CSV table of C-alpha atoms and ligand atoms in Angstrom, one decimal:
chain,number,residue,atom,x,y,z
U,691,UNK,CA,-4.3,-13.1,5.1
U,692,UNK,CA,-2.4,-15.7,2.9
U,693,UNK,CA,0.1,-18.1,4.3
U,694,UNK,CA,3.7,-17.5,3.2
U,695,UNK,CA,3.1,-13.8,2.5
U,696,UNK,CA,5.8,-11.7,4.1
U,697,UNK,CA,3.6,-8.9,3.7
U,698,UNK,CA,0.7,-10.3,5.3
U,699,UNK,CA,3.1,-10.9,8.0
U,700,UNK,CA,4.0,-7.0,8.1
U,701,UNK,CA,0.7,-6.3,8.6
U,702,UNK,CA,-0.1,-8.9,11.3
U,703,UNK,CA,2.8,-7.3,12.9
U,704,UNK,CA,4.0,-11.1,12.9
U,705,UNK,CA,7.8,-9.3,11.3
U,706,UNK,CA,8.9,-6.4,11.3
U,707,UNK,CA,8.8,-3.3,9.6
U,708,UNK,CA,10.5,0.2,9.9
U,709,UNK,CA,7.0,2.1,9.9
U,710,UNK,CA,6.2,5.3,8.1
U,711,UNK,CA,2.2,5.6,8.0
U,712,UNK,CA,-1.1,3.4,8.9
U,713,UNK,CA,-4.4,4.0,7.6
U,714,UNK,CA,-7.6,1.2,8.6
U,715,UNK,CA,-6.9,-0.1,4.8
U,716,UNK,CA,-2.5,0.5,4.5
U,717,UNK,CA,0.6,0.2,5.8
U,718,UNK,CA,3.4,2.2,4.6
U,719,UNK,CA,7.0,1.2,5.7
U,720,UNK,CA,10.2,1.2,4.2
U,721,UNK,CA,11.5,-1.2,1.3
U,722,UNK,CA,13.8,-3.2,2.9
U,723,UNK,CA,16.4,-2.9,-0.2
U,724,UNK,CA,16.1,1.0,-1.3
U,725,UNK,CA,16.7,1.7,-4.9
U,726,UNK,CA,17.0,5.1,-2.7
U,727,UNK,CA,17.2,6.5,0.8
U,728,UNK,CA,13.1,7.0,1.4
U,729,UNK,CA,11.9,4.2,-0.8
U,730,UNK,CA,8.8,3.7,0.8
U,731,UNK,CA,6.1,0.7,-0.1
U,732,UNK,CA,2.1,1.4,0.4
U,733,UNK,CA,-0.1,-2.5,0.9
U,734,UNK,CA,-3.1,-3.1,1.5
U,735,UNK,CA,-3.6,-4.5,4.8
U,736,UNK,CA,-5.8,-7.5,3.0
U,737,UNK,CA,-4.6,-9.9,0.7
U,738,UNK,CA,-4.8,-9.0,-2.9
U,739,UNK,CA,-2.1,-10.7,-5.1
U,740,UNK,CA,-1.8,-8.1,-7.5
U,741,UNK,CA,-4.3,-5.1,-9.1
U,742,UNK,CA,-6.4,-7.6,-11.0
U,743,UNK,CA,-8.0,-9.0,-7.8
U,744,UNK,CA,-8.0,-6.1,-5.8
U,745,UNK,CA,-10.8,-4.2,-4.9
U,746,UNK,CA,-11.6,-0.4,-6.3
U,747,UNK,CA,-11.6,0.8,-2.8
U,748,UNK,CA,-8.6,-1.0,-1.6
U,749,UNK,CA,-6.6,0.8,-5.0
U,750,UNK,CA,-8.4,3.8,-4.7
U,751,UNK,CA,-6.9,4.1,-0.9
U,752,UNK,CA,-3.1,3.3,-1.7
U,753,UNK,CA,-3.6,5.6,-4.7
U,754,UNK,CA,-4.6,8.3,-1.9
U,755,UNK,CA,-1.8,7.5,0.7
U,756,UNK,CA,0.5,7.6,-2.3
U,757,UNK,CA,0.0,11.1,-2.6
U,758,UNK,CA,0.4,12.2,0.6
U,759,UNK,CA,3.8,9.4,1.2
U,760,UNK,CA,4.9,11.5,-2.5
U,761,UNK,CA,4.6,15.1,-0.5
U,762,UNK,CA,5.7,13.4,2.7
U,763,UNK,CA,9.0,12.4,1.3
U,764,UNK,CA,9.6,15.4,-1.2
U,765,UNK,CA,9.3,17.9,1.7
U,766,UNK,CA,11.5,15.9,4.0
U,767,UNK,CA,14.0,15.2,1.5
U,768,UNK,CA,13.9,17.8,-1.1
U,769,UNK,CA,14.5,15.3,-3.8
U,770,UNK,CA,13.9,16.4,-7.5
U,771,UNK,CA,11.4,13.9,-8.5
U,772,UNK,CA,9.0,11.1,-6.8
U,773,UNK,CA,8.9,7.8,-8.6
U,774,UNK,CA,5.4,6.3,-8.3
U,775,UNK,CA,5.6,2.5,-9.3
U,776,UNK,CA,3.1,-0.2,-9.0
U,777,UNK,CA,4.0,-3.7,-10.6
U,778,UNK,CA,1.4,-6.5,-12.1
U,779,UNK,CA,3.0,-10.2,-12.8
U,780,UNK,CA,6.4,-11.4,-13.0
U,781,UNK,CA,6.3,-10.1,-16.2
U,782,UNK,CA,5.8,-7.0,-15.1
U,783,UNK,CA,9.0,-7.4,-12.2
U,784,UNK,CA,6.7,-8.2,-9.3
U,785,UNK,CA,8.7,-10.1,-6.6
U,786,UNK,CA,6.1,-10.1,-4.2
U,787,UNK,CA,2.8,-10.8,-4.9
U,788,UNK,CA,0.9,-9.0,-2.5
U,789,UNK,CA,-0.8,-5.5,-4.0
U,790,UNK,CA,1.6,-2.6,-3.3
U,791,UNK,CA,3.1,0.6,-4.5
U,792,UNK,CA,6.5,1.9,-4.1
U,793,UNK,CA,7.2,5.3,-3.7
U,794,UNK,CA,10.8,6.5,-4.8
U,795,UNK,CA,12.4,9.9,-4.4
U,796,UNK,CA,14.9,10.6,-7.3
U,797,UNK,CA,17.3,12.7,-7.5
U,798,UNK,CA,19.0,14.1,-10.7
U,799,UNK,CA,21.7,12.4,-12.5
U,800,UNK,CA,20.8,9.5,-10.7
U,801,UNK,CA,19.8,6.1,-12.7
U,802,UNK,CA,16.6,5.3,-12.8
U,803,UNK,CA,15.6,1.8,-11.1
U,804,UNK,CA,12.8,0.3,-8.7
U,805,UNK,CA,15.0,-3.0,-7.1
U,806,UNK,CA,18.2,-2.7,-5.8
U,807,UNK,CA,20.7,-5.6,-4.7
U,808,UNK,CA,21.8,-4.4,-1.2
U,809,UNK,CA,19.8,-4.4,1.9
U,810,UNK,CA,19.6,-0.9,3.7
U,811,UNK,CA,21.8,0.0,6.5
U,812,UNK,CA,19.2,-0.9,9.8
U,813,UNK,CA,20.3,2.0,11.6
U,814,UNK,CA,19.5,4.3,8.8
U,815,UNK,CA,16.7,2.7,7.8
U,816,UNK,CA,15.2,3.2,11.4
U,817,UNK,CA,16.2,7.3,11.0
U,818,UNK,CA,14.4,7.5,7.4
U,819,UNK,CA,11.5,6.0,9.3
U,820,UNK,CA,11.4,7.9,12.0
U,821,UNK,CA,11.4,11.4,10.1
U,822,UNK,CA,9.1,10.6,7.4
U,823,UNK,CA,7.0,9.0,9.9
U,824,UNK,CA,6.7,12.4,11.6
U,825,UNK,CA,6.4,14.8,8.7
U,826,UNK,CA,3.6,12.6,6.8
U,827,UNK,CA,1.8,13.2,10.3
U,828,UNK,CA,2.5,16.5,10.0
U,829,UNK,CA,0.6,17.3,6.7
U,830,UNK,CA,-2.8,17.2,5.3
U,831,UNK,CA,-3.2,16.7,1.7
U,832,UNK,CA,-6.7,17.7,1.2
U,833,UNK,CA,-6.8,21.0,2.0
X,1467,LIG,P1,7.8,-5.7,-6.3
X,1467,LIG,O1,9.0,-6.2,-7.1
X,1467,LIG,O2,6.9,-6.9,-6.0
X,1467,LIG,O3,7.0,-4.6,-7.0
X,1467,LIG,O4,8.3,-5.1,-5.0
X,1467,LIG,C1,8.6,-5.8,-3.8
X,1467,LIG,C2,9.5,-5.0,-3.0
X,1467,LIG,O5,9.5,-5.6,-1.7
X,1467,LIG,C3,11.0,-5.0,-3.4
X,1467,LIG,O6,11.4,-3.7,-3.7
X,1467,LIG,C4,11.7,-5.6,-2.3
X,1467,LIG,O7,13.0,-5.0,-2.0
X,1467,LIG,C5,10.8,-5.4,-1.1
X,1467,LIG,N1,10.9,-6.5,-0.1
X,1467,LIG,C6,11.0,-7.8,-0.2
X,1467,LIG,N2,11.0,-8.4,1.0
X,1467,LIG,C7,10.8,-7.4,1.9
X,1467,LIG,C8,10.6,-7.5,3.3
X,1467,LIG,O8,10.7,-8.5,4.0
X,1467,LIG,N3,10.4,-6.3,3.9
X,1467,LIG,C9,10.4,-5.1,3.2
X,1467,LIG,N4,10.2,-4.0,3.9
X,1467,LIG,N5,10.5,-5.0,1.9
X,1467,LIG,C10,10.7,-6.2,1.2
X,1468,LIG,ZN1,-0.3,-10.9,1.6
């Protein structure tokens, strides 16, 4: 836990989240401002700044739930492509400095970027949740 972390604060359930997955080491839940509908972000529930304090285990497990988020959100929204992005230092575009990983769809034709300017819509945001909540319950991706 680290003070002034807003995902630490997601984790502690201390604000809120629209929820897609929980493992004993993650939480996936929606980016609050989608580069696309189904933008999901994967943390670890402790407090790593970034991939150069994290632990093996701790990126070996996002880079697990990544997988099945990727199949969770290509089967619910038949997008063309899944955008897997992890970002290291400012200089690398990291706005919050807490280890995560997004998780875009992307469809064709569409422009290729990981932050967007405008908030999501909270009602839709709270649908997207909801359904791929349900379908990454629904699948097993090691069989
Ligand atoms: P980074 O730039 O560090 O790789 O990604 C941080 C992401 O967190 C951004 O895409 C940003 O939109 C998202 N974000 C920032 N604050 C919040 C928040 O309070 N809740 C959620 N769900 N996402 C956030
Ligand atoms: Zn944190």
């Amino acid at each position: 836990m680290s003070d002034d972390c807003i995902f630490c604060d997601i984790v502690a359930e201390k604000a809120p989240c629209y929820p897609v997955h929980e493992t004993r080491y993650t939480r996936t839940f929606l980016d609050l401002f989608p580069a696309a509908p189904g933008h999901c972000l994967i943390v670890t529930r402790r407090h790593f700044d970034d991939i150069f304090s994290a632990t093996p285990d701790a990126i070996g497990m996002v880079g697990h739930v990544s997988t099945l988020i990727a199949h969770a959100v290509r089967e619910e929204l038949q997008c063309d492509g899944v955008g897997i992005y992890q970002l290291n230092g400012a200089a690398a575009g990291q706005t919050v400095f807490h280890y995560h990983m997004h998780v875009i769809p992307r469809w064709n034709g569409e422009e290729l970027d990981i932050h967007a300017r405008s908030p999501g819509v909270p009602e839709e945001l709270e649908a997207m949740a909801a359904r791929l909540n349900k379908r990454a319950y629904s699948m097993r991706v090691d069989e």
